[in-house]
Coordinates of C-alpha atoms in Angstrom, one line a residue:
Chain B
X1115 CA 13.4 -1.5 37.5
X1116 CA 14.6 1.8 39.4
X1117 CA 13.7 5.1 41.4
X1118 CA 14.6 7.6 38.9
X1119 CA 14.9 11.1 40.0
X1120 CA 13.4 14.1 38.0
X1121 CA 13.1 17.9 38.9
X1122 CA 9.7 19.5 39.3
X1123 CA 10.5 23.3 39.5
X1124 CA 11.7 23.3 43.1
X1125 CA 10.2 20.0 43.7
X1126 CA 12.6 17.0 43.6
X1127 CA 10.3 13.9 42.0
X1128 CA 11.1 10.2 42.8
X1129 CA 9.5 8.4 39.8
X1130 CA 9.9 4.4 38.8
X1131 CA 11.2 3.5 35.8
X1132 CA 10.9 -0.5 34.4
X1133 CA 12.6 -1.2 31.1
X1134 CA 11.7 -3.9 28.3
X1135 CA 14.6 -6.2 27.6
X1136 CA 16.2 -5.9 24.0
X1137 CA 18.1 -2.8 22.3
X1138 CA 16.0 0.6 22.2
X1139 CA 14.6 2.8 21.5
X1140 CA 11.6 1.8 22.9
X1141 CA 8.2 4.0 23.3
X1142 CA 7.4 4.9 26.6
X1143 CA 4.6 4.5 28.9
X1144 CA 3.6 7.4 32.1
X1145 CA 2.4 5.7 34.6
X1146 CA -0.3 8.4 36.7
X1147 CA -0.7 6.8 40.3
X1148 CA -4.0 7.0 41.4
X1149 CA -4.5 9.5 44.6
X1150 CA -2.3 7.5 47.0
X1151 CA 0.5 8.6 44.9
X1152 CA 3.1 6.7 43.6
X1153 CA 2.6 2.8 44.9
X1154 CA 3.1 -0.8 44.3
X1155 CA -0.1 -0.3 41.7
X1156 CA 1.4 2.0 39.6
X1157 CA 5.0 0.2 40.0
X1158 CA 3.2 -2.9 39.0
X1159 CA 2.0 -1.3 35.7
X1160 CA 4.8 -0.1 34.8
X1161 CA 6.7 -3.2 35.3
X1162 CA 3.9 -5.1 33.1
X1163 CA 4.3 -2.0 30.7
X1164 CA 8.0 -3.1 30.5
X1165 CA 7.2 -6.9 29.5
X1166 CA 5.3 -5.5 26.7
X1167 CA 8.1 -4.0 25.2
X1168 CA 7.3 -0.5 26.6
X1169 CA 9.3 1.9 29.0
X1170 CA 7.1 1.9 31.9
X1171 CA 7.5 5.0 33.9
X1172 CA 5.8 6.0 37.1
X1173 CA 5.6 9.3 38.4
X1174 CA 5.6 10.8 41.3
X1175 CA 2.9 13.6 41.2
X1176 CA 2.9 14.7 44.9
X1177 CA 6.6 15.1 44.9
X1178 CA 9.5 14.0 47.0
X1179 CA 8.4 10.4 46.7
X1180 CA 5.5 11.1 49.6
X1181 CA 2.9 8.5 49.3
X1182 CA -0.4 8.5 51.8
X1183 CA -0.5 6.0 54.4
X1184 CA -4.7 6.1 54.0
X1185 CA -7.8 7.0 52.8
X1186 CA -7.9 9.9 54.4
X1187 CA -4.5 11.2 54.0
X1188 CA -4.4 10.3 50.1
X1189 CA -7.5 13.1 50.1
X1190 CA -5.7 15.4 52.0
X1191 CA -3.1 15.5 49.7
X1192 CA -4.8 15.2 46.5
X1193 CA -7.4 18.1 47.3
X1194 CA -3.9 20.0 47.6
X1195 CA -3.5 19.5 44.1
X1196 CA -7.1 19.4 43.1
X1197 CA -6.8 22.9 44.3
X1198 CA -3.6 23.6 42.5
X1199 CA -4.2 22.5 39.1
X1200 CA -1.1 24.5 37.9
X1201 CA 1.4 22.5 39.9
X1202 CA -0.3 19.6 39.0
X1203 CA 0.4 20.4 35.4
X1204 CA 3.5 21.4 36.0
X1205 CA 4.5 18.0 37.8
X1206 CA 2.9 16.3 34.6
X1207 CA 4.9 18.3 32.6
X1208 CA 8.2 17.7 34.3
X1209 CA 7.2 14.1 33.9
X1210 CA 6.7 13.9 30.3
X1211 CA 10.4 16.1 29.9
X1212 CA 11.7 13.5 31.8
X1213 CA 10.4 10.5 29.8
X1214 CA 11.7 12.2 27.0
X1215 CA 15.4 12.2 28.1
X1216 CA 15.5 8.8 29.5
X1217 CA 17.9 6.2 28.2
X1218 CA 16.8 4.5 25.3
X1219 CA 13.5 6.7 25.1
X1220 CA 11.6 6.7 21.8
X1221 CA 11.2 10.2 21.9
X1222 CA 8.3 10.4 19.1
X1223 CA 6.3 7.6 21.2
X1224 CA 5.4 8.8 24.6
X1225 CA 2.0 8.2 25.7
X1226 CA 0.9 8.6 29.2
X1227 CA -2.1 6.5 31.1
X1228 CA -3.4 7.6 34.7
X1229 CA -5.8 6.3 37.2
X1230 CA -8.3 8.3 39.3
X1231 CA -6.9 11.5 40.1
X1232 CA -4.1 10.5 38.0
X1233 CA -6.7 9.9 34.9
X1234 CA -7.7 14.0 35.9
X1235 CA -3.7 14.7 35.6
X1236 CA -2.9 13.1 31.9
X1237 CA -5.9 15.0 31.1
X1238 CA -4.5 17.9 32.1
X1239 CA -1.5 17.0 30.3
X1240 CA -3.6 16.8 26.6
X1241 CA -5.6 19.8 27.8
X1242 CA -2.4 22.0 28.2
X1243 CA -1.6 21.1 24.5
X1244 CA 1.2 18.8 25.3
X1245 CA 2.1 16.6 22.3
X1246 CA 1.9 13.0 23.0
X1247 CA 1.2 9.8 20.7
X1248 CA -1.6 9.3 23.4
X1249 CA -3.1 9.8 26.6
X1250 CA -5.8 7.1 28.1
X1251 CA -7.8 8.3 31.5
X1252 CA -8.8 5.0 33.8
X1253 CA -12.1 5.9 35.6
X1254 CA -10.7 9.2 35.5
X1255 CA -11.9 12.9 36.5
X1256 CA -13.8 14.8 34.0
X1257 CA -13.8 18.5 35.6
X1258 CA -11.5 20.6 33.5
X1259 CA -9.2 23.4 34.8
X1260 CA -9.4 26.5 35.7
X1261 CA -7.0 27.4 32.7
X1262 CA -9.4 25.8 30.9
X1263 CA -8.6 23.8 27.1
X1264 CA -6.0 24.3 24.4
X1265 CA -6.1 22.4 21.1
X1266 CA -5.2 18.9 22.2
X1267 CA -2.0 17.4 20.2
X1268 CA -2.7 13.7 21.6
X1269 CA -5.2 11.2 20.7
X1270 CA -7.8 10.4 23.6
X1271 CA -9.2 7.2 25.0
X1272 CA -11.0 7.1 27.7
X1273 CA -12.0 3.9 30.1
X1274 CA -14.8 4.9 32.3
X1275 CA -17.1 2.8 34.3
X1276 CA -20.8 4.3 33.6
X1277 CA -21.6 3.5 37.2
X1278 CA -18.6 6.3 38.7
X1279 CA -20.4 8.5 40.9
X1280 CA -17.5 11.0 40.4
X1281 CA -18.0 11.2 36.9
X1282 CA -21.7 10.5 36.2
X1283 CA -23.3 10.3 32.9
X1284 CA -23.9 14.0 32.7
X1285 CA -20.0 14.1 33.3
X1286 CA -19.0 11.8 30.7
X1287 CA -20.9 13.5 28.4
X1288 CA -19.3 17.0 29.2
X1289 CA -16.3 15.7 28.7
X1290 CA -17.2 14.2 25.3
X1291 CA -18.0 18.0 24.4
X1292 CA -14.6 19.4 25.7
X1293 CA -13.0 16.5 23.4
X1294 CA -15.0 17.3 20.5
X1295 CA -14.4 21.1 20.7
X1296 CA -10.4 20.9 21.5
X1297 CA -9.0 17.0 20.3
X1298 CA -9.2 15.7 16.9
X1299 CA -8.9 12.4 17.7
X1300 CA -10.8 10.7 20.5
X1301 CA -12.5 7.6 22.1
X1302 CA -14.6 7.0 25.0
X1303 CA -15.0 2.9 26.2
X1304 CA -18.1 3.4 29.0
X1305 CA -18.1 -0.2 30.7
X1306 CA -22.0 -0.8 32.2
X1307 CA -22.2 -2.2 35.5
X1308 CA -19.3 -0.6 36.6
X1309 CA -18.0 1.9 39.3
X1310 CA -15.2 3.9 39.8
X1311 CA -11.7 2.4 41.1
X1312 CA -12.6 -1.0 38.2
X1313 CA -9.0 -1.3 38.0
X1314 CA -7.9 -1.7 41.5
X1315 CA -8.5 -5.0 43.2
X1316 CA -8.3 -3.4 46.6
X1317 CA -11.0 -1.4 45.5
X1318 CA -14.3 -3.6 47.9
X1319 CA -16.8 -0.6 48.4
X1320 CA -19.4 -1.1 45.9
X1321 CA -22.3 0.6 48.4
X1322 CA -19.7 3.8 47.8
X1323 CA -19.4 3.1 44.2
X1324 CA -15.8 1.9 44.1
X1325 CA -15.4 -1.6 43.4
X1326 CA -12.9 -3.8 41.6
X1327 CA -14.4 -5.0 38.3
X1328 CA -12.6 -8.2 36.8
X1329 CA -14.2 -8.2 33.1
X1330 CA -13.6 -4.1 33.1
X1331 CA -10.0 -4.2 33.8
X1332 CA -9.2 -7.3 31.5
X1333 CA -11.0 -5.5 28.9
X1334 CA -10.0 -1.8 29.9
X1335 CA -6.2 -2.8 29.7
X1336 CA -7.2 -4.9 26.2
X1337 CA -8.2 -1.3 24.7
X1338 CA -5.0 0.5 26.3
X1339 CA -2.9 -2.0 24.7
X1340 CA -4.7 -2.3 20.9
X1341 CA -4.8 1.9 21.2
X1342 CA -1.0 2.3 22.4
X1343 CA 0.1 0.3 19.5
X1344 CA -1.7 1.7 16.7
X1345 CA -0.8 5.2 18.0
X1346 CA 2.8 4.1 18.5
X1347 CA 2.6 2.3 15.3
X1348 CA 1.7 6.2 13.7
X1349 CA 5.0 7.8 14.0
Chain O
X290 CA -21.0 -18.5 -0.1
X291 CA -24.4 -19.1 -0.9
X292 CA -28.1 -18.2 -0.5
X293 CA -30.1 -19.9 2.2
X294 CA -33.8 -19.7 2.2
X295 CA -35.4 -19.5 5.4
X296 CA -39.1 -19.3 6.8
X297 CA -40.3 -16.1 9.1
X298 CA -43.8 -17.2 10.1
X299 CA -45.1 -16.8 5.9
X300 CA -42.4 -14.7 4.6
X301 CA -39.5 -16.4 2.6
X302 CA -36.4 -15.0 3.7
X303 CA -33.6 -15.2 1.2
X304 CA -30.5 -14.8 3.8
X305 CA -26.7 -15.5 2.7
X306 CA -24.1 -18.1 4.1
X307 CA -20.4 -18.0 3.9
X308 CA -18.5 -20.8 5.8
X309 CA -14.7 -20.9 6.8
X310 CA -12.7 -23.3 5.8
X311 CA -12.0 -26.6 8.3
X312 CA -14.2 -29.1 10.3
X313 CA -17.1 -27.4 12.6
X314 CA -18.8 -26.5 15.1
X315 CA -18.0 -22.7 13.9
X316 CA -19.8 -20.1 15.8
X317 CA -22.2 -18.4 14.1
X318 CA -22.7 -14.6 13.1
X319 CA -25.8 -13.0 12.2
X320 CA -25.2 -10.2 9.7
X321 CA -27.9 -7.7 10.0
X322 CA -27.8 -5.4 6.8
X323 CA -28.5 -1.2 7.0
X324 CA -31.6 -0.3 5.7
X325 CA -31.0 -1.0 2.1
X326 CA -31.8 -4.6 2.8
X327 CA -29.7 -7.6 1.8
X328 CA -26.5 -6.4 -0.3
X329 CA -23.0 -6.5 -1.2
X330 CA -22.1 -5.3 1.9
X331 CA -23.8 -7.2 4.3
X332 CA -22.4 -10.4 1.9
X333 CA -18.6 -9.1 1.9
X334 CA -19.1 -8.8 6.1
X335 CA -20.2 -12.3 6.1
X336 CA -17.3 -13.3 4.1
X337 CA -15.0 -11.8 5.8
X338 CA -16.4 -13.0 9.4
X339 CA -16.2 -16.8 7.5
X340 CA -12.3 -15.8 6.9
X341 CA -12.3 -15.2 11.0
X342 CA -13.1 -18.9 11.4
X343 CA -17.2 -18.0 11.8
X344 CA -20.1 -18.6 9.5
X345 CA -21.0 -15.5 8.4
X346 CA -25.3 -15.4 7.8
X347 CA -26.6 -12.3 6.5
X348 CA -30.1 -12.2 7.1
X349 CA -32.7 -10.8 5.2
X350 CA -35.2 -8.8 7.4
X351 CA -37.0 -7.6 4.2
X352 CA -38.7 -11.3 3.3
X353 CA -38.5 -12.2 -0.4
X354 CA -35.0 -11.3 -0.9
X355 CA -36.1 -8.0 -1.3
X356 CA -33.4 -4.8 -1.4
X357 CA -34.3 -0.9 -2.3
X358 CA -32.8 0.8 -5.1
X359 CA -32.0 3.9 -3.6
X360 CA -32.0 5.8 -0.6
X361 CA -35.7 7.0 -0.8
X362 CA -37.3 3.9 -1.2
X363 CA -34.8 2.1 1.2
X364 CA -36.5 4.7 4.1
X365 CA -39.9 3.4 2.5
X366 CA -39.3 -0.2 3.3
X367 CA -37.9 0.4 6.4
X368 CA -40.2 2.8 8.0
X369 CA -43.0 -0.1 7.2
X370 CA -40.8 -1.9 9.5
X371 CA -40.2 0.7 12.1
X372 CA -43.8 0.7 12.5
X373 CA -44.1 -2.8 12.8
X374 CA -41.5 -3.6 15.4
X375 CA -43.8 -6.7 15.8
X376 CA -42.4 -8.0 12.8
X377 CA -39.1 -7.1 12.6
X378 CA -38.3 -8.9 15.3
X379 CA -40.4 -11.8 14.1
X380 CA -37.9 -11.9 11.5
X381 CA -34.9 -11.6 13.8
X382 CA -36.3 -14.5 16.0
X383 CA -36.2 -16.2 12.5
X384 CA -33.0 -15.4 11.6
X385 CA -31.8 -16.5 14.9
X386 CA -33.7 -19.9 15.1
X387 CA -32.5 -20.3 11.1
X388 CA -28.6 -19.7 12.8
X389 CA -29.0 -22.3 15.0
X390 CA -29.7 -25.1 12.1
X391 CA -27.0 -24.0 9.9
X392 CA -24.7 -27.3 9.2
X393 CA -21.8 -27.0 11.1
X394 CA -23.0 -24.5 13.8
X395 CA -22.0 -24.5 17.2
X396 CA -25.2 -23.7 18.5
X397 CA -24.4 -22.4 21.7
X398 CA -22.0 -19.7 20.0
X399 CA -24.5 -17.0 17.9
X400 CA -23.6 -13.8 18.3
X401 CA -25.3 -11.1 16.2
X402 CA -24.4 -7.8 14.4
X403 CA -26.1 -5.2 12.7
X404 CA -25.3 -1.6 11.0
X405 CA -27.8 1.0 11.1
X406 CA -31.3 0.1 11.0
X407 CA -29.8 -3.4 11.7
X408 CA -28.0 -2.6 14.5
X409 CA -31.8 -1.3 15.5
X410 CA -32.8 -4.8 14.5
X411 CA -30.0 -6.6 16.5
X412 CA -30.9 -4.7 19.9
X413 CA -34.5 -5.3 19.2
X414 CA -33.8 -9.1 19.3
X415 CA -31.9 -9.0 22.6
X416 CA -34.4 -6.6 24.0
X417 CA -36.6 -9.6 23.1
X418 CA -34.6 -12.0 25.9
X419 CA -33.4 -14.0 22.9
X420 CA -30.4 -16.3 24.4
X421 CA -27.1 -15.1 22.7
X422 CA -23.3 -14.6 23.0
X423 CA -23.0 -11.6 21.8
X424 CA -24.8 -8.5 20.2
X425 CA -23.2 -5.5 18.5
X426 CA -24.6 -2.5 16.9
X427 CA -22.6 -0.3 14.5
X428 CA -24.2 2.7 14.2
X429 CA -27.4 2.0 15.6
X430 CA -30.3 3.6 16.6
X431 CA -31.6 3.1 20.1
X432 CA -35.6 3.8 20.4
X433 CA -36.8 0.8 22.0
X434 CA -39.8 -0.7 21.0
X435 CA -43.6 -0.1 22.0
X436 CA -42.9 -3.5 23.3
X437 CA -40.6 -2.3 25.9
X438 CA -37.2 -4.5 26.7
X439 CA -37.3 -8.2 28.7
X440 CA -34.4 -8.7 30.8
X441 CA -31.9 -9.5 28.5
X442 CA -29.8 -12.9 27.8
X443 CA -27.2 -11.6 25.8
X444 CA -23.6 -8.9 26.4
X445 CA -23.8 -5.9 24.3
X446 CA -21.1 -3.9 22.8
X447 CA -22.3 -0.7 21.2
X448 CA -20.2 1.0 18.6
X449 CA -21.5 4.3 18.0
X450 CA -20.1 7.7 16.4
X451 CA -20.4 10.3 18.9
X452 CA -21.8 12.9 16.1
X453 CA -24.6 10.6 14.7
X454 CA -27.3 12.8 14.1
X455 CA -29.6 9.3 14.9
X456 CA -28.5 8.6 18.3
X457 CA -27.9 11.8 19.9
X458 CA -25.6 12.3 23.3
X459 CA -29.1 12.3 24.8
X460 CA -30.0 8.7 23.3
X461 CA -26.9 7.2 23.8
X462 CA -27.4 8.2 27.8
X463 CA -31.3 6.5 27.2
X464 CA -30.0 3.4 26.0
X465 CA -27.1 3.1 28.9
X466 CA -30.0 3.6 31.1
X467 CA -32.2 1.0 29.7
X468 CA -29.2 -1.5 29.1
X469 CA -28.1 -0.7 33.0
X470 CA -31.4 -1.7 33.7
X471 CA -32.2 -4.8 31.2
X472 CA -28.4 -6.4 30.9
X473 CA -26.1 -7.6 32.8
X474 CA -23.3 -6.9 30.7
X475 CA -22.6 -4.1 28.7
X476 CA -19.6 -1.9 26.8
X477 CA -20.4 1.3 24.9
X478 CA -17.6 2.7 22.3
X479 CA -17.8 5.8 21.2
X480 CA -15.9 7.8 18.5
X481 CA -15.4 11.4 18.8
X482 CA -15.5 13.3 15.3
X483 CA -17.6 10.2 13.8
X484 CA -20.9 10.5 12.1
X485 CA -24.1 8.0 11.3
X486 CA -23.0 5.1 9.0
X487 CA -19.5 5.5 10.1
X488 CA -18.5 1.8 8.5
X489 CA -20.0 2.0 4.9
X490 CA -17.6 3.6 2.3
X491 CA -20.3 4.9 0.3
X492 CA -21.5 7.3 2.8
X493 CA -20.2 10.5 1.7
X494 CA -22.8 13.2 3.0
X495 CA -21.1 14.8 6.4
X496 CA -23.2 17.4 6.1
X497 CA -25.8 15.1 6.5
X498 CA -24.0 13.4 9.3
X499 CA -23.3 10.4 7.4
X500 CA -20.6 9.6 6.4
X501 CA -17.5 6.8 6.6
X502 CA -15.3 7.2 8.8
X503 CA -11.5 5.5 7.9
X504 CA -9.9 5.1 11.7
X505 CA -13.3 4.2 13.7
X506 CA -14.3 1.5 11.2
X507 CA -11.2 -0.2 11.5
X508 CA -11.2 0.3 15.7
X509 CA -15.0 -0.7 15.6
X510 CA -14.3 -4.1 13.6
X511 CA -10.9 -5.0 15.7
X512 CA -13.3 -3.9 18.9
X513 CA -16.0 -6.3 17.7
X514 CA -13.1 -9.1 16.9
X515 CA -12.2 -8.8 20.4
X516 CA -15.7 -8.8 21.7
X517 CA -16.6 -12.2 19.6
X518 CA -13.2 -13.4 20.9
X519 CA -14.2 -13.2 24.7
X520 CA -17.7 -14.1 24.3
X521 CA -17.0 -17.1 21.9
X522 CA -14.7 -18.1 24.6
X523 CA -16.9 -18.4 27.1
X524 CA -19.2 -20.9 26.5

């Protein structure tokens, strides 16, 4: 369990990196923070990743290690990026170099999951063509980039809550389209009852639509783990 | 493994029971066939459900045993019972009441599936309010019934193929409306690429948009595993 340091461009990146016990290689898991950057949350998940055998690696997608200290900060810097979608990219991409070259990396079996803005980002990541064993969106953001699509070389499965005002139905279904034009191979779990943030128990806003959901994160994680071993078991 | 004649108000329904080994209770799970009525397939699912430690009951929705001998006059017999949602879910309340005398069953732990115009069948029966664990459509189709939907008493997992020419992007958003509004707990799966009748291997028409579907049977049967898991569990 340490900072690991990674290059983006000109950007230095302070990531997290949580390793399984036993002798490698192992696969390895990117863990996309949501849009506070990269937190306890994400450090948790990757430190879980790690007692499941995986590499758990979390990324730092605002650079330099900065993390918001609110709400309203976390928007100001993620509309930065929003706004930016090629450095976003380009941070995921440093990302998934980086998992590649780490110590004991399974190089063939890298998969990356992301929350929230972070579920937009390893989107981005299978929409830029990267190759990945797999890439899993939690209530993530549908709108694609400017750059647009290339032929996906992952397979897709997305956790949404149906409730997510920031991807509604009409959303969801436009992103089914996208996958159906550019992936060969994806999956969409729609959870009822359920609004964005489902994963996050600090998540108490449900008049706002962002609301912890117990039964949609135990049953969200259950799909991410029986998809990350089938894909993992692929190669 | 054997026949098991039940009573749907006049009708004789000639259903099939397969029971896994060891003492009971065993949950129970309904087995609702495709249109085709009563036949090796819906048998073989029941079998292998009584290998999962459940009795598997395939139910015969038909009355009299009776199954088609090819496609055309399988739509026949079941667009008499399209017509007469009345008594198709007469004979799921049947079926259902039958499940619940079954030696050895844990009554409180019925769960029901169905494929095609079953899975049509099994939705029908929970739009009915009918107390259950679990209901799961493969490849279902979602018109509700001139009888409209009762609050539901029952979690729903829908597993449907994204490119079903039966249940369209714009159905599948209809019936996460009416589920949003009738149930209390609800999961759809959907699989990208994936046709009508995604589960039966002798569906070979894609340009028909049926047709099996290797990788999203075998997700959709370890989905609905996990699904009877949970439920099973909770009561």
């Amino acid at each position: 369990m340490s900072e690991h340091r990674y290059a983006a461009k000109d950007t230095e990146c302070i990531g997290y990196v949580a390793r399984p016990e036993g002798a490698g290689p192992h696969p390895v898991v990117i863990v996309t923070p949501a849009y506070h950057g990269l937190d306890d949350f994400a450090r948790d998940k990757a430190d879980w990743l790690a007692s499941l055998g995986y590499i758990g690696f979390a990324v730092d997608y605002y650079g330099e290690g900065r993390t918001a200290r609110d709400d309203a900060q976390a928007s100001e810097m993620m509309h930065v990026l929003q706004n930016d979608r090629a450095t976003l990219l380009t941070r995921m991409q440093a990302a998934l170099d980086t998992a590649r070259t780490l110590p004991d990396a399974d190089k063939s079996n890298i998969a990356a999951i992301g929350f929230c803005f972070g579920g937009k980002a390893v989107l981005d990541l299978a929409r830029s063509g990267a190759t990945l064993s797999g890439v899993v969106p939690f209530h993530g953001i549908f709108d694609a980039p400017p750059s647009g699509c290339s032929k996906m070389n992952t397979s897709v499965l997305v956790l949404h809550g149906w409730d997510d005002p920031l991807a509604t139905p009409d959303q969801a279904v436009g992103l089914a389209k996208e996958l159906t034009e550019h992936c060969d191979d994806w999956q969409m779990l729609a959870f009822g009852h359920t609004s964005h943030a489902f994963t996050n128990p600090a998540a108490q806003s449900p008049d706002a639509g962002m609301a912890y959901a117990a039964s949609s994160n135990d049953r969200s994680f259950d799909a991410m783990q029986t998809f990350l071993k089938e894909r993992f078991a692929q190669s």
